[in-house]
PDB file of C-alpha atoms and ligand atoms in Angstrom:
ATOM      1  CA  MET A   1       0.102  -0.079  -0.125  1.00 89.00           C
ATOM      2  CA  GLU A   2       1.054   3.481  -0.614  1.00 92.00           C
ATOM      3  CA  ILE A   3       0.148   6.942   0.268  1.00 93.00           C
ATOM      4  CA  THR A   4       0.969   9.891  -1.846  1.00 93.00           C
ATOM      5  CA  SER A   5       0.632  13.170  -0.143  1.00 91.00           C
ATOM      6  CA  PRO A   6       1.370  16.875  -0.819  1.00 92.00           C
ATOM      7  CA  ASP A   7       2.321  16.891   2.809  1.00 94.00           C
ATOM      8  CA  PHE A   8       5.149  14.580   2.345  1.00 95.00           C
ATOM      9  CA  GLU A   9       7.680  16.797   3.431  1.00 95.00           C
ATOM     10  CA  LYS A  10       5.814  18.149   6.389  1.00 96.00           C
ATOM     11  CA  ILE A  11       5.065  14.696   7.532  1.00 96.00           C
ATOM     12  CA  ILE A  12       8.854  13.848   7.738  1.00 97.00           C
ATOM     13  CA  MET A  13       9.431  17.203   9.514  1.00 97.00           C
ATOM     14  CA  TRP A  14       6.837  16.185  12.025  1.00 97.00           C
ATOM     15  CA  GLN A  15       8.543  12.967  12.564  1.00 98.00           C
ATOM     16  CA  GLU A  16      11.716  14.671  13.083  1.00 97.00           C
ATOM     17  CA  LEU A  17      10.396  17.018  15.687  1.00 97.00           C
ATOM     18  CA  GLU A  18       8.629  14.133  17.441  1.00 97.00           C
ATOM     19  CA  SER A  19      11.646  12.252  17.791  1.00 97.00           C
ATOM     20  CA  ILE A  20      13.533  15.367  19.125  1.00 98.00           C
ATOM     21  CA  ILE A  21      10.752  15.968  21.478  1.00 98.00           C
ATOM     22  CA  ARG A  22      10.887  12.464  22.904  1.00 98.00           C
ATOM     23  CA  GLU A  23      14.682  12.739  23.393  1.00 97.00           C
ATOM     24  CA  GLU A  24      14.370  15.971  25.266  1.00 98.00           C
ATOM     25  CA  HIS A  25      11.837  14.458  27.549  1.00 98.00           C
ATOM     26  CA  LYS A  26      13.978  11.691  28.288  1.00 97.00           C
ATOM     27  CA  LYS A  27      16.966  13.744  29.000  1.00 98.00           C
ATOM     28  CA  ILE A  28      14.963  15.899  31.397  1.00 98.00           C
ATOM     29  CA  LYS A  29      13.889  12.510  33.333  1.00 98.00           C
ATOM     30  CA  ASN A  30      17.386  11.467  33.294  1.00 98.00           C
ATOM     31  CA  LEU A  31      18.559  14.811  34.814  1.00 98.00           C
ATOM     32  CA  GLU A  32      15.760  14.480  37.384  1.00 98.00           C
ATOM     33  CA  MET A  33      16.947  11.093  38.234  1.00 98.00           C
ATOM     34  CA  GLU A  34      20.436  12.155  38.662  1.00 98.00           C
ATOM     35  CA  ILE A  35      19.404  15.051  40.703  1.00 98.00           C
ATOM     36  CA  GLU A  36      17.624  12.384  43.147  1.00 98.00           C
ATOM     37  CA  GLU A  37      20.478  10.420  43.317  1.00 98.00           C
ATOM     38  CA  VAL A  38      22.920  13.014  44.379  1.00 97.00           C
ATOM     39  CA  LYS A  39      20.392  14.156  46.854  1.00 97.00           C
ATOM     40  CA  SER A  40      19.924  10.864  48.400  1.00 97.00           C
ATOM     41  CA  ASP A  41      23.624  10.048  48.427  1.00 97.00           C
ATOM     42  CA  ILE A  42      24.504  13.381  50.608  1.00 96.00           C
ATOM     43  CA  SER A  43      21.521  12.467  52.868  1.00 96.00           C
ATOM     44  CA  ALA A  44      22.731   9.167  53.414  1.00 96.00           C
ATOM     45  CA  LYS A  45      26.143  10.553  54.435  1.00 95.00           C
ATOM     46  CA  LYS A  46      24.447  12.943  56.949  1.00 95.00           C
ATOM     47  CA  GLU A  47      22.493   9.966  58.404  1.00 95.00           C
ATOM     48  CA  GLU A  48      25.820   8.250  58.873  1.00 93.00           C
ATOM     49  CA  PHE A  49      27.268  11.204  60.523  1.00 95.00           C
ATOM     50  CA  LYS A  50      24.450  11.157  62.966  1.00 95.00           C
ATOM     51  CA  GLU A  51      25.182   7.928  64.215  1.00 94.00           C
ATOM     52  CA  ILE A  52      28.752   8.978  65.003  1.00 94.00           C
ATOM     53  CA  GLU A  53      27.551  11.689  66.895  1.00 95.00           C
ATOM     54  CA  GLU A  54      24.870   9.272  68.719  1.00 96.00           C
ATOM     55  CA  GLU A  55      28.021   7.219  69.602  1.00 95.00           C
ATOM     56  CA  ARG A  56      29.895  10.279  70.941  1.00 96.00           C
ATOM     57  CA  LYS A  57      26.988  11.213  73.189  1.00 97.00           C
ATOM     58  CA  LYS A  58      26.799   7.564  74.657  1.00 97.00           C
ATOM     59  CA  LEU A  59      30.463   7.782  75.367  1.00 97.00           C
ATOM     60  CA  SER A  60      29.760  11.077  77.310  1.00 97.00           C
ATOM     61  CA  VAL A  61      27.032   9.615  79.593  1.00 98.00           C
ATOM     62  CA  GLU A  62      29.190   6.556  80.203  1.00 97.00           C
ATOM     63  CA  ARG A  63      32.049   8.683  81.460  1.00 97.00           C
ATOM     64  CA  LYS A  64      29.873  10.769  83.629  1.00 98.00           C
ATOM     65  CA  ASN A  65      28.534   7.528  85.163  1.00 98.00           C
ATOM     66  CA  LEU A  66      31.874   6.391  85.629  1.00 98.00           C
ATOM     67  CA  GLU A  67      32.840   9.559  87.463  1.00 97.00           C
ATOM     68  CA  ASN A  68      30.119   9.065  89.623  1.00 98.00           C
ATOM     69  CA  ASP A  69      31.019   5.695  90.558  1.00 97.00           C
ATOM     70  CA  LEU A  70      34.629   6.726  91.254  1.00 97.00           C
ATOM     71  CA  TYR A  71      33.348   9.387  93.453  1.00 98.00           C
ATOM     72  CA  GLN A  72      31.141   6.981  95.697  1.00 97.00           C
ATOM     73  CA  CYS A  73      34.076   4.666  95.682  1.00 97.00           C
ATOM     74  CA  GLU A  74      36.318   7.319  97.108  1.00 97.00           C
ATOM     75  CA  GLU A  75      33.784   8.544  99.656  1.00 97.00           C
ATOM     76  CA  SER A  76      33.423   4.796 100.724  1.00 97.00           C
ATOM     77  CA  ILE A  77      37.197   4.520 101.322  1.00 96.00           C
ATOM     78  CA  LYS A  78      37.174   7.837 103.446  1.00 96.00           C
ATOM     79  CA  LYS A  79      34.340   6.528 105.483  1.00 96.00           C
ATOM     80  CA  HIS A  80      36.060   3.309 106.121  1.00 95.00           C
ATOM     81  CA  GLN A  81      39.380   4.958 107.007  1.00 94.00           C
ATOM     82  CA  ILE A  82      37.675   7.064 109.650  1.00 94.00           C
ATOM     83  CA  GLU A  83      35.786   3.821 111.040  1.00 93.00           C
ATOM     84  CA  LEU A  84      39.186   2.141 111.333  1.00 91.00           C
ATOM     85  CA  ASN A  85      39.885   4.457 114.218  1.00 90.00           C
ATOM     86  CA  GLN A  86      36.583   3.731 115.813  1.00 91.00           C
ATOM     87  CA  VAL A  87      36.545  -0.029 115.695  1.00 90.00           C
ATOM     88  CA  LYS A  88      37.601  -1.788 118.801  1.00 89.00           C
ATOM     89  CA  LYS A  89      37.850  -5.591 117.936  1.00 92.00           C
ATOM     90  CA  ASN A  90      40.663  -7.052 115.919  1.00 93.00           C
ATOM     91  CA  GLU A  91      38.420  -8.794 113.445  1.00 93.00           C
ATOM     92  CA  GLU A  92      36.394  -5.718 112.574  1.00 92.00           C
ATOM     93  CA  PHE A  93      39.653  -3.866 112.028  1.00 93.00           C
ATOM     94  CA  LYS A  94      40.713  -6.665 109.695  1.00 95.00           C
ATOM     95  CA  ALA A  95      37.423  -6.737 107.850  1.00 94.00           C
ATOM     96  CA  LEU A  96      37.520  -2.810 107.153  1.00 94.00           C
ATOM     97  CA  LEU A  97      41.037  -3.212 105.972  1.00 95.00           C
ATOM     98  CA  ILE A  98      40.002  -5.893 103.365  1.00 96.00           C
ATOM     99  CA  GLU A  99      37.119  -3.687 102.428  1.00 96.00           C
ATOM    100  CA  ILE A 100      39.329  -0.796 101.948  1.00 96.00           C
ATOM    101  CA  GLU A 101      41.455  -2.879  99.720  1.00 96.00           C
ATOM    102  CA  ASN A 102      38.757  -4.171  97.771  1.00 97.00           C
ATOM    103  CA  LEU A 103      37.376  -0.460  97.053  1.00 97.00           C
ATOM    104  CA  LYS A 104      40.823   0.630  96.046  1.00 97.00           C
ATOM    105  CA  SER A 105      41.088  -1.896  93.376  1.00 97.00           C
ATOM    106  CA  LYS A 106      37.646  -1.174  92.208  1.00 97.00           C
ATOM    107  CA  LYS A 107      38.755   2.544  91.994  1.00 97.00           C
ATOM    108  CA  ASP A 108      41.824   1.490  89.811  1.00 97.00           C
ATOM    109  CA  ASP A 109      39.505  -0.338  87.599  1.00 97.00           C
ATOM    110  CA  ILE A 110      37.153   2.570  87.512  1.00 97.00           C
ATOM    111  CA  GLU A 111      39.930   4.946  86.537  1.00 97.00           C
ATOM    112  CA  ASN A 112      41.247   2.732  83.824  1.00 98.00           C
ATOM    113  CA  LYS A 113      38.003   2.415  82.323  1.00 97.00           C
ATOM    114  CA  ILE A 114      37.618   6.231  82.331  1.00 98.00           C
ATOM    115  CA  LEU A 115      41.078   6.723  80.621  1.00 97.00           C
ATOM    116  CA  GLU A 116      39.886   4.199  77.807  1.00 97.00           C
ATOM    117  CA  ILE A 117      36.707   6.287  77.424  1.00 97.00           C
ATOM    118  CA  ILE A 118      38.739   9.607  77.265  1.00 97.00           C
ATOM    119  CA  GLU A 119      40.989   7.991  74.583  1.00 97.00           C
ATOM    120  CA  SER A 120      38.020   6.850  72.467  1.00 96.00           C
ATOM    121  CA  ILE A 121      36.168  10.244  72.948  1.00 96.00           C
ATOM    122  CA  GLU A 122      39.320  11.941  71.453  1.00 97.00           C
ATOM    123  CA  LYS A 123      39.449   9.467  68.551  1.00 96.00           C
ATOM    124  CA  LEU A 124      35.906  10.004  67.959  1.00 95.00           C
ATOM    125  CA  ASP A 125      36.096  13.902  68.373  1.00 96.00           C
ATOM    126  CA  LYS A 126      38.949  13.899  65.679  1.00 96.00           C
ATOM    127  CA  SER A 127      36.979  11.641  63.259  1.00 94.00           C
ATOM    128  CA  ILE A 128      33.752  13.837  63.625  1.00 96.00           C
ATOM    129  CA  PHE A 129      35.700  16.869  62.815  1.00 96.00           C
ATOM    130  CA  GLU A 130      37.061  15.480  59.669  1.00 96.00           C
ATOM    131  CA  THR A 131      33.713  13.931  58.652  1.00 95.00           C
ATOM    132  CA  LYS A 132      32.128  16.822  59.280  1.00 96.00           C
ATOM    133  CA  LYS A 133      34.515  18.840  57.172  1.00 97.00           C
ATOM    134  CA  LYS A 134      34.471  16.198  54.334  1.00 96.00           C
ATOM    135  CA  ILE A 135      30.559  16.277  54.279  1.00 96.00           C
ATOM    136  CA  ASN A 136      30.292  20.106  54.083  1.00 97.00           C
ATOM    137  CA  GLU A 137      32.648  19.977  51.147  1.00 97.00           C
ATOM    138  CA  GLU A 138      30.747  17.191  49.399  1.00 97.00           C
ATOM    139  CA  GLU A 139      27.261  19.068  50.068  1.00 97.00           C
ATOM    140  CA  LEU A 140      28.783  22.227  48.495  1.00 97.00           C
ATOM    141  CA  GLU A 141      29.738  20.254  45.308  1.00 97.00           C
ATOM    142  CA  ALA A 142      26.539  18.532  45.453  1.00 97.00           C
ATOM    143  CA  ASN A 143      24.535  21.663  45.706  1.00 97.00           C
ATOM    144  CA  LYS A 144      26.467  22.899  42.672  1.00 98.00           C
ATOM    145  CA  ILE A 145      25.782  19.715  40.572  1.00 98.00           C
ATOM    146  CA  VAL A 146      22.183  19.936  41.447  1.00 98.00           C
ATOM    147  CA  SER A 147      21.814  23.598  40.478  1.00 98.00           C
ATOM    148  CA  ASP A 148      23.623  23.042  37.243  1.00 98.00           C
ATOM    149  CA  LYS A 149      21.060  20.118  36.408  1.00 98.00           C
ATOM    150  CA  GLU A 150      18.302  22.020  37.330  1.00 98.00           C
ATOM    151  CA  SER A 151      19.334  25.021  35.102  1.00 98.00           C
ATOM    152  CA  GLU A 152      19.853  22.524  32.387  1.00 98.00           C
ATOM    153  CA  ILE A 153      16.273  21.184  33.038  1.00 98.00           C
ATOM    154  CA  LYS A 154      14.861  24.812  32.816  1.00 98.00           C
ATOM    155  CA  LYS A 155      16.721  25.375  29.521  1.00 98.00           C
ATOM    156  CA  THR A 156      15.630  21.915  28.028  1.00 98.00           C
ATOM    157  CA  LYS A 157      11.934  22.777  29.144  1.00 98.00           C
ATOM    158  CA  ILE A 158      12.105  26.241  27.203  1.00 98.00           C
ATOM    159  CA  TYR A 159      13.668  24.457  24.166  1.00 98.00           C
ATOM    160  CA  LEU A 160      11.027  21.639  24.486  1.00 98.00           C
ATOM    161  CA  GLU A 161       8.027  24.429  24.390  1.00 98.00           C
ATOM    162  CA  GLU A 162       9.486  26.006  21.211  1.00 98.00           C
ATOM    163  CA  LEU A 163       9.795  22.356  19.712  1.00 98.00           C
ATOM    164  CA  ILE A 164       6.071  21.287  20.599  1.00 98.00           C
ATOM    165  CA  SER A 165       4.978  24.796  19.249  1.00 98.00           C
ATOM    166  CA  ARG A 166       6.597  24.055  15.973  1.00 98.00           C
ATOM    167  CA  GLU A 167       5.176  20.585  15.932  1.00 97.00           C
ATOM    168  CA  ASN A 168       1.560  22.037  16.460  1.00 97.00           C
ATOM    169  CA  THR A 169       2.134  24.251  13.613  1.00 97.00           C
ATOM    170  CA  ILE A 170       3.221  21.680  11.402  1.00 96.00           C
ATOM    171  CA  LYS A 171       0.493  19.136  12.521  1.00 95.00           C
ATOM    172  CA  ASN A 172      -2.039  22.060  11.882  1.00 95.00           C
ATOM    173  CA  GLU A 173      -0.526  22.658   8.311  1.00 96.00           C
ATOM    174  CA  ILE A 174      -1.151  18.950   7.304  1.00 95.00           C
ATOM    175  CA  LYS A 175      -4.702  18.797   5.880  1.00 90.00           C
ATOM    176  CA  ASP A 176      -5.049  15.006   5.487  1.00 90.00           C
ATOM    177  CA  GLU A 177      -6.771  14.054   8.457  1.00 92.00           C
ATOM    178  CA  SER A 178      -6.695  10.451   7.794  1.00 92.00           C
ATOM    179  CA  VAL A 179      -2.819  10.507   7.318  1.00 94.00           C
ATOM    180  CA  LYS A 180      -2.750  12.698  10.368  1.00 95.00           C
ATOM    181  CA  LYS A 181      -4.685  10.205  12.453  1.00 96.00           C
ATOM    182  CA  ARG A 182      -2.437   7.268  11.179  1.00 95.00           C
ATOM    183  CA  ILE A 183       0.597   9.001  12.377  1.00 96.00           C
ATOM    184  CA  GLU A 184      -0.731   9.787  15.827  1.00 96.00           C
ATOM    185  CA  THR A 185      -1.677   6.266  16.500  1.00 97.00           C
ATOM    186  CA  LEU A 186       1.682   5.055  15.373  1.00 97.00           C
ATOM    187  CA  PHE A 187       3.487   7.428  17.565  1.00 97.00           C
ATOM    188  CA  LYS A 188       1.491   6.088  20.307  1.00 96.00           C
ATOM    189  CA  ASN A 189       1.648   2.573  19.217  1.00 96.00           C
ATOM    190  CA  LYS A 190       5.359   2.306  17.841  1.00 96.00           C
ATOM    191  CA  ASN A 191       7.466   4.240  20.525  1.00 94.00           C
ATOM    192  CA  GLY A 192       7.273   7.594  18.701  1.00 96.00           C
ATOM    193  CA  LEU A 193       8.302   6.073  15.238  1.00 97.00           C
ATOM    194  CA  ALA A 194       5.635   6.601  12.645  1.00 97.00           C
ATOM    195  CA  ALA A 195       7.805   7.641   9.467  1.00 97.00           C
ATOM    196  CA  VAL A 196      10.940   5.756   8.838  1.00 97.00           C
ATOM    197  CA  LYS A 197      13.649   6.189   6.156  1.00 96.00           C
ATOM    198  CA  ILE A 198      14.071   3.353   3.887  1.00 95.00           C
ATOM    199  CA  ASN A 199      17.345   1.310   4.600  1.00 94.00           C
ATOM    200  CA  ILE A 200      19.191   0.240   1.468  1.00 91.00           C
ATOM    201  CA  LYS A 201      21.687  -2.685   1.424  1.00 90.00           C
ATOM    202  CA  ARG A 202      23.798  -3.798  -1.525  1.00 86.00           C
ATOM    203  CA  ASN A 203      23.830  -7.509  -1.985  1.00 82.00           C
ATOM    204  CA  GLU A 204      26.248  -8.342  -4.917  1.00 80.00           C
ATOM    205  CA  THR A 205      25.011 -11.728  -5.409  1.00 81.00           C
ATOM    206  CA  LEU A 206      21.812 -10.324  -6.847  1.00 76.00           C
ATOM    207  CA  LYS A 207      23.418  -9.361 -10.244  1.00 75.00           C
ATOM    208  CA  SER A 208      20.577  -7.653 -11.853  1.00 76.00           C
ATOM    209  CA  SER A 209      19.381  -5.438  -8.949  1.00 75.00           C
ATOM    210  CA  PRO A 210      22.024  -5.521  -6.147  1.00 79.00           C
ATOM    211  CA  GLU A 211      20.067  -2.894  -3.987  1.00 85.00           C
ATOM    212  CA  GLU A 212      17.722  -4.560  -1.313  1.00 90.00           C
ATOM    213  CA  TYR A 213      15.336  -2.252   0.373  1.00 93.00           C
ATOM    214  CA  PHE A 214      14.537  -2.606   4.407  1.00 96.00           C
ATOM    215  CA  CYS A 215      11.874  -0.794   6.480  1.00 96.00           C
ATOM    216  CA  SER A 216      14.456   0.989   8.890  1.00 95.00           C
ATOM    217  CA  GLY A 217      11.510   0.432  11.645  1.00 95.00           C
ATOM    218  CA  CYS A 218      11.437  -3.082  11.791  1.00 96.00           C
ATOM    219  CA  ASN A 219      14.227  -4.151   9.423  1.00 96.00           C
ATOM    220  CA  VAL A 220      12.063  -6.325   7.311  1.00 96.00           C
ATOM    221  CA  LYS A 221      12.839  -6.417   3.505  1.00 94.00           C
ATOM    222  CA  LEU A 222      10.218  -4.611   1.432  1.00 93.00           C
ATOM    223  CA  THR A 223       8.429  -6.378  -1.406  1.00 91.00           C
ATOM    224  CA  SER A 224       9.512  -5.600  -4.989  1.00 88.00           C
ATOM    225  CA  SER A 225       6.261  -3.899  -5.656  1.00 91.00           C
ATOM    226  CA  ASP A 226       6.909  -1.587  -2.407  1.00 92.00           C
ATOM    227  CA  ALA A 227      10.611  -1.188  -3.435  1.00 89.00           C
ATOM    228  CA  SER A 228       9.480   0.549  -6.653  1.00 89.00           C
ATOM    229  CA  SER A 229       6.695   2.452  -5.402  1.00 92.00           C
ATOM    230  CA  VAL A 230       8.576   4.020  -2.629  1.00 91.00           C
ATOM    231  CA  LYS A 231      10.690   6.141  -4.977  1.00 91.00           C
ATOM    232  CA  LYS A 232       7.739   7.655  -6.306  1.00 93.00           C
ATOM    233  CA  PHE A 233       7.323  11.466  -5.863  1.00 93.00           C
ATOM    234  CA  ASN A 234       5.946  12.448  -2.302  1.00 94.00           C
ATOM    235  CA  THR A 235       5.106   8.901  -1.811  1.00 95.00           C
ATOM    236  CA  PHE A 236       5.291   6.668   1.471  1.00 96.00           C
ATOM    237  CA  ILE A 237       4.476   2.957   1.486  1.00 96.00           C
ATOM    238  CA  ILE A 238       3.071   1.279   4.301  1.00 96.00           C
ATOM    239  CA  CYS A 239       5.505  -1.318   5.856  1.00 96.00           C
ATOM    240  CA  GLN A 240       3.572  -4.536   5.636  1.00 94.00           C
ATOM    241  CA  ASN A 241       5.074  -5.812   8.872  1.00 95.00           C
ATOM    242  CA  CYS A 242       5.030  -2.757  11.001  1.00 96.00           C
ATOM    243  CA  SER A 243       2.545  -0.305   9.543  1.00 96.00           C
ATOM    244  CA  ARG A 244       5.001   2.581   9.631  1.00 97.00           C
ATOM    245  CA  LEU A 245       5.038   4.840   6.681  1.00 97.00           C
ATOM    246  CA  VAL A 246       8.576   4.167   4.849  1.00 97.00           C
ATOM    247  CA  TYR A 247       9.934   6.953   2.730  1.00 97.00           C
ATOM    248  CA  TYR A 248      12.878   7.124   0.358  1.00 95.00           C
ATOM    249  CA  ARG A 249      15.116  10.270  -0.107  1.00 83.00           C
ATOM    250  CA  GLY A 250      17.980  10.348  -2.628  1.00 71.00           C
TER     251      GLY A 250
HETATM  252 ZN1  LIG B   1       8.376  -2.089   9.241  1.00 74.51          ZN
END
């Protein structure tokens, strides 16, 4: 089947605009996805940083608790030392001495634990300082990337508006309603590809006519009658396999 139309060139132009419009839409979608990725990456890093800060808080509380224990321990030692002067019986005196020794060794343990925690806190503070600095730098960089991509989206949207208005103008200029409807249906069903150029391959084994014509939409070879019709002036043939409009341009 063939369609000869005075709007031949306009139909091809319409297809070209439709393809660019779809590409630009894709570009915007990709940019939006990239922006989301950059944003979620930086917020994941911030979440991780919060965990380090939580850890730091825990250590501070632990330190405070141990310092309380230490104070209690020292008070008990003092109290028992006073009691040493007051007891009369030898057994009681000995028992107090043992109690004081135990408390002193407990005090040593607590002091060691406090030292360990202080060391951990120092390490953590260093890491907090460095991580914070790194995140701040990365956030600055991320903000710049996001704002660049956003301005690219803005520009692309303006360009898209212009393309769409050009497409509408061309569409309105095409008077053949049936061809218009056919193309719109193909755009919808064939992923935006309604009118395609013929694909010519040379096959030297075919001595008499070495050129073979294919629909570049579906890659199926055209029948010999379609192959001869396609070269007629202002004429599309309808691909028998994919129904797209196939055209020839010398
Ligand atoms: Zn086809």
